[in-house]
C-alpha positions as protocol buffer text, in pm:
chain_id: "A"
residue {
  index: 1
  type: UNK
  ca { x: 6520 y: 12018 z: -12219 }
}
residue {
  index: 2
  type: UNK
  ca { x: 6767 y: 11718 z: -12167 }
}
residue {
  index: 3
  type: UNK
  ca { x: 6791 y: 11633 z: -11809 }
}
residue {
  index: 4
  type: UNK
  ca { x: 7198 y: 11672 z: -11706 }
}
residue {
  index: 5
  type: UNK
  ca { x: 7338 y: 11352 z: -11544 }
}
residue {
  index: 6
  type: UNK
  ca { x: 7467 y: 11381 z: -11230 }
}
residue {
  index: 7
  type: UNK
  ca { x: 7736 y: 11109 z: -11287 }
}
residue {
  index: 8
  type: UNK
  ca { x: 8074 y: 11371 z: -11308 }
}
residue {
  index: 9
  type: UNK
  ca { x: 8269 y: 11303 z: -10995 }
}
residue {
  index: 10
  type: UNK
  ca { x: 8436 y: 11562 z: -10827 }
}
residue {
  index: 11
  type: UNK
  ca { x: 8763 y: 11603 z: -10631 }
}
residue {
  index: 12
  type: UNK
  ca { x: 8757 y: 11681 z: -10231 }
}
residue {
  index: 13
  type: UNK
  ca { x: 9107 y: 11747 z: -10081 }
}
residue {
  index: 14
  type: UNK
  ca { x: 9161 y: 11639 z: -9740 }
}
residue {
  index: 15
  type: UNK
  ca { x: 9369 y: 11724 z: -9521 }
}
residue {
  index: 16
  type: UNK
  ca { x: 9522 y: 11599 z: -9208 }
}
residue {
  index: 17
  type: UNK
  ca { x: 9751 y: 11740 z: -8933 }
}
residue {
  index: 18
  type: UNK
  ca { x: 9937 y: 11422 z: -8809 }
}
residue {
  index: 19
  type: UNK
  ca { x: 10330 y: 11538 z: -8761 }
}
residue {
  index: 20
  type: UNK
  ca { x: 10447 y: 11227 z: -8568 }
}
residue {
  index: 21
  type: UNK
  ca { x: 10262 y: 10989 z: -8826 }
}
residue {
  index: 22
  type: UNK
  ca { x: 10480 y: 10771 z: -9026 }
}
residue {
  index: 23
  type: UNK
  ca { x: 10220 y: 10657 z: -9314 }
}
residue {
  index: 24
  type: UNK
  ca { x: 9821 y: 10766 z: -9344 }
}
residue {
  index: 25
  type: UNK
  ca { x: 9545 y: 10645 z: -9524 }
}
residue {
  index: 26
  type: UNK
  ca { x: 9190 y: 10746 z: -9582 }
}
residue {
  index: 27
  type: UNK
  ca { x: 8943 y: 10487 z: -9521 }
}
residue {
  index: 28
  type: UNK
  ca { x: 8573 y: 10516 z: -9594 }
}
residue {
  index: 29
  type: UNK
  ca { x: 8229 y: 10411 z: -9777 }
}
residue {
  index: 30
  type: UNK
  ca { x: 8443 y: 10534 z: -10077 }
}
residue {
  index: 31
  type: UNK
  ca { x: 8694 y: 10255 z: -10051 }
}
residue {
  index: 32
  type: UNK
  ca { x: 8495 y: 10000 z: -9847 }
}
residue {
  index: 33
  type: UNK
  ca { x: 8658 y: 10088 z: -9560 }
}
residue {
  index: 34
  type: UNK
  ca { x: 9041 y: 9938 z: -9647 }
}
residue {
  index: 35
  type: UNK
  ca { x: 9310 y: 10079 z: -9428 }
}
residue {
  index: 36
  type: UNK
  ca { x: 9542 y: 10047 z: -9714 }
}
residue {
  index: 37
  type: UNK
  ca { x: 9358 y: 10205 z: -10058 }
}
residue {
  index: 38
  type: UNK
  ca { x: 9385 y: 10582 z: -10056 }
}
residue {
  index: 39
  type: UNK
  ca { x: 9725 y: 10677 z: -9898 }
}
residue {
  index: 40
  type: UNK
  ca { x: 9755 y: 11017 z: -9796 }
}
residue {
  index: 41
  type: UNK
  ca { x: 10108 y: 11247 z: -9913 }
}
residue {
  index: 42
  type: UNK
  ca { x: 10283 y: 11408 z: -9671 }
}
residue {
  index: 43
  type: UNK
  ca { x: 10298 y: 11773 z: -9754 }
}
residue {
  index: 44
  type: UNK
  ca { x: 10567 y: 11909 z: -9471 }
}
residue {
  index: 45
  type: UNK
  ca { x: 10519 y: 12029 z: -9134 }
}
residue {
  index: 46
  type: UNK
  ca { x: 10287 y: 11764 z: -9042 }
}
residue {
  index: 47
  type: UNK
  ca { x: 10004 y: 11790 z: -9311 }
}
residue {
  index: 48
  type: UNK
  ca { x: 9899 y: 11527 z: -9481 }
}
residue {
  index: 49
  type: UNK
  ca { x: 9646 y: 11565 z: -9763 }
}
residue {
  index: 50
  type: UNK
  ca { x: 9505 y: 11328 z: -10063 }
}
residue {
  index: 51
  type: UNK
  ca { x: 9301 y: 11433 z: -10362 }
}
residue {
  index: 52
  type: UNK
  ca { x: 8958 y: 11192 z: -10422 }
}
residue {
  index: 53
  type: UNK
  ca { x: 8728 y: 11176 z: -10713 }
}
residue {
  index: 54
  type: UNK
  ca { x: 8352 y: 11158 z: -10553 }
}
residue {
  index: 55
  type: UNK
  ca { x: 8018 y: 11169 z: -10708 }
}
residue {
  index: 56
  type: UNK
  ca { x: 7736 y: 11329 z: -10565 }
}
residue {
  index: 57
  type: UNK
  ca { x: 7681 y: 11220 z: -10246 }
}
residue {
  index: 58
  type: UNK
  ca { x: 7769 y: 11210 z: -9832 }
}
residue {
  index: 59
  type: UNK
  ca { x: 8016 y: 10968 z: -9750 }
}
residue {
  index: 60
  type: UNK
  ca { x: 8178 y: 10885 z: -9415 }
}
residue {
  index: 61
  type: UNK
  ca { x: 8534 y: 10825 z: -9351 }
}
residue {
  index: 62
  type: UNK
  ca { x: 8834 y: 10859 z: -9101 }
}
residue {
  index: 63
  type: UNK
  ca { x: 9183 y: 10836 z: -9135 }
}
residue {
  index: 64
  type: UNK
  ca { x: 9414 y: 10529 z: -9005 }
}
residue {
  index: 65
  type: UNK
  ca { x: 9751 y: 10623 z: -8896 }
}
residue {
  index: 66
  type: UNK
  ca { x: 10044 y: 10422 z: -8896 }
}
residue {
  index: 67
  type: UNK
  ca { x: 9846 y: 10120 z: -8965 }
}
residue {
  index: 68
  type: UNK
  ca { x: 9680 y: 10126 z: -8614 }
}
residue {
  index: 69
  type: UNK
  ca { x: 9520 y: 10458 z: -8534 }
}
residue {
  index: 70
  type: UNK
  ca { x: 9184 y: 10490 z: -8613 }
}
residue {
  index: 71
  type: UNK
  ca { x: 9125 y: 10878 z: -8621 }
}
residue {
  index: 72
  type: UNK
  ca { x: 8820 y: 11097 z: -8675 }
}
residue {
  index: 73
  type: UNK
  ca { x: 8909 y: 11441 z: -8906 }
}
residue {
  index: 74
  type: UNK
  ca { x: 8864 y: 11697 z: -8639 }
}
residue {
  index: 75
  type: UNK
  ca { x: 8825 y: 11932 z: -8957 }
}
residue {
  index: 76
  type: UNK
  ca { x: 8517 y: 11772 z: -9073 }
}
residue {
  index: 77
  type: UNK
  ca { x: 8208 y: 11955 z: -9202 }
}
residue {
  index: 78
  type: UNK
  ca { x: 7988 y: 11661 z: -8997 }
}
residue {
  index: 79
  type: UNK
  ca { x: 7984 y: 11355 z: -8802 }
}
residue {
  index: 80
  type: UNK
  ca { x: 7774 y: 11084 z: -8754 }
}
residue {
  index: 81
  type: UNK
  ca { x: 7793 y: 10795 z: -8475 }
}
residue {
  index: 82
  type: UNK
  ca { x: 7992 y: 10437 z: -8604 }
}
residue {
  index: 83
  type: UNK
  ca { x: 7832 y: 10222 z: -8421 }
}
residue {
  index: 84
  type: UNK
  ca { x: 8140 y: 10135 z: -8181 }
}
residue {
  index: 85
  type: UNK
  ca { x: 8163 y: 10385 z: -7979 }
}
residue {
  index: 86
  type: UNK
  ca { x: 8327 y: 10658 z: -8224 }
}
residue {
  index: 87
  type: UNK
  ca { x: 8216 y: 10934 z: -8425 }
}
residue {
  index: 88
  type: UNK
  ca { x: 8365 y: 10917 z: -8846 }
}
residue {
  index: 89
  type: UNK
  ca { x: 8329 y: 11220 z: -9034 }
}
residue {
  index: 90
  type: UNK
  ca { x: 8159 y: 11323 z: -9330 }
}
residue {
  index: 91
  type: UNK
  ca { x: 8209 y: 11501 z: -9641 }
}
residue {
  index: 92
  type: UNK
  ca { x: 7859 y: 11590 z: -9836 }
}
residue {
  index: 93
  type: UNK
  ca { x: 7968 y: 11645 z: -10184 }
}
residue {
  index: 94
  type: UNK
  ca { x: 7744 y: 11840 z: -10451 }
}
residue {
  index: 95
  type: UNK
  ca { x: 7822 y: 11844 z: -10829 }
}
């Protein structure tokens, strides 16, 4: 039998409770980590959420608010140290 390729991305939702924030971002291994690539939409009431295509994989991340704010999702499935002093989350995703 043909072996299946595990290229197929698939989308994660996140979502973020940030009612004060003016603009948010994801930032990640995804996106190399730029505070400006994957803007999040506000949804009402203070959620924020963003769709992203991901292969296979486990891929850390946080979300920058307003530009400045560097903030870990407190929803995450996992964390894992930064190396400053912070914990980012992760998101394992299976295909």
């Amino acid at each position: 039998p043909a072996s299946v390729a595990r290229s197929e991305s698939v989308t994660v939702r996140l979502n973020f409770y940030a009612p004060q924030a003016g603009r948010v971002v994801v930032a990640g291994d995804f996106n190399r980590w730029q505070g400006d690539s994957t803007p999040m939409t506000p949804q009402g009431n203070g959620v924020w959420t963003v769709d992203i295509p991901l292969r296979q994989g486990i891929y850390s991340y946080m979300f920058v608010v307003d530009g400045t704010a560097w903030v870990t999702d407190p929803d995450a499935e996992a964390f894992q140290d930064d190396g400053f002093g912070n914990r980012n989350a992760v998101v394992r995703v299976r295909t």
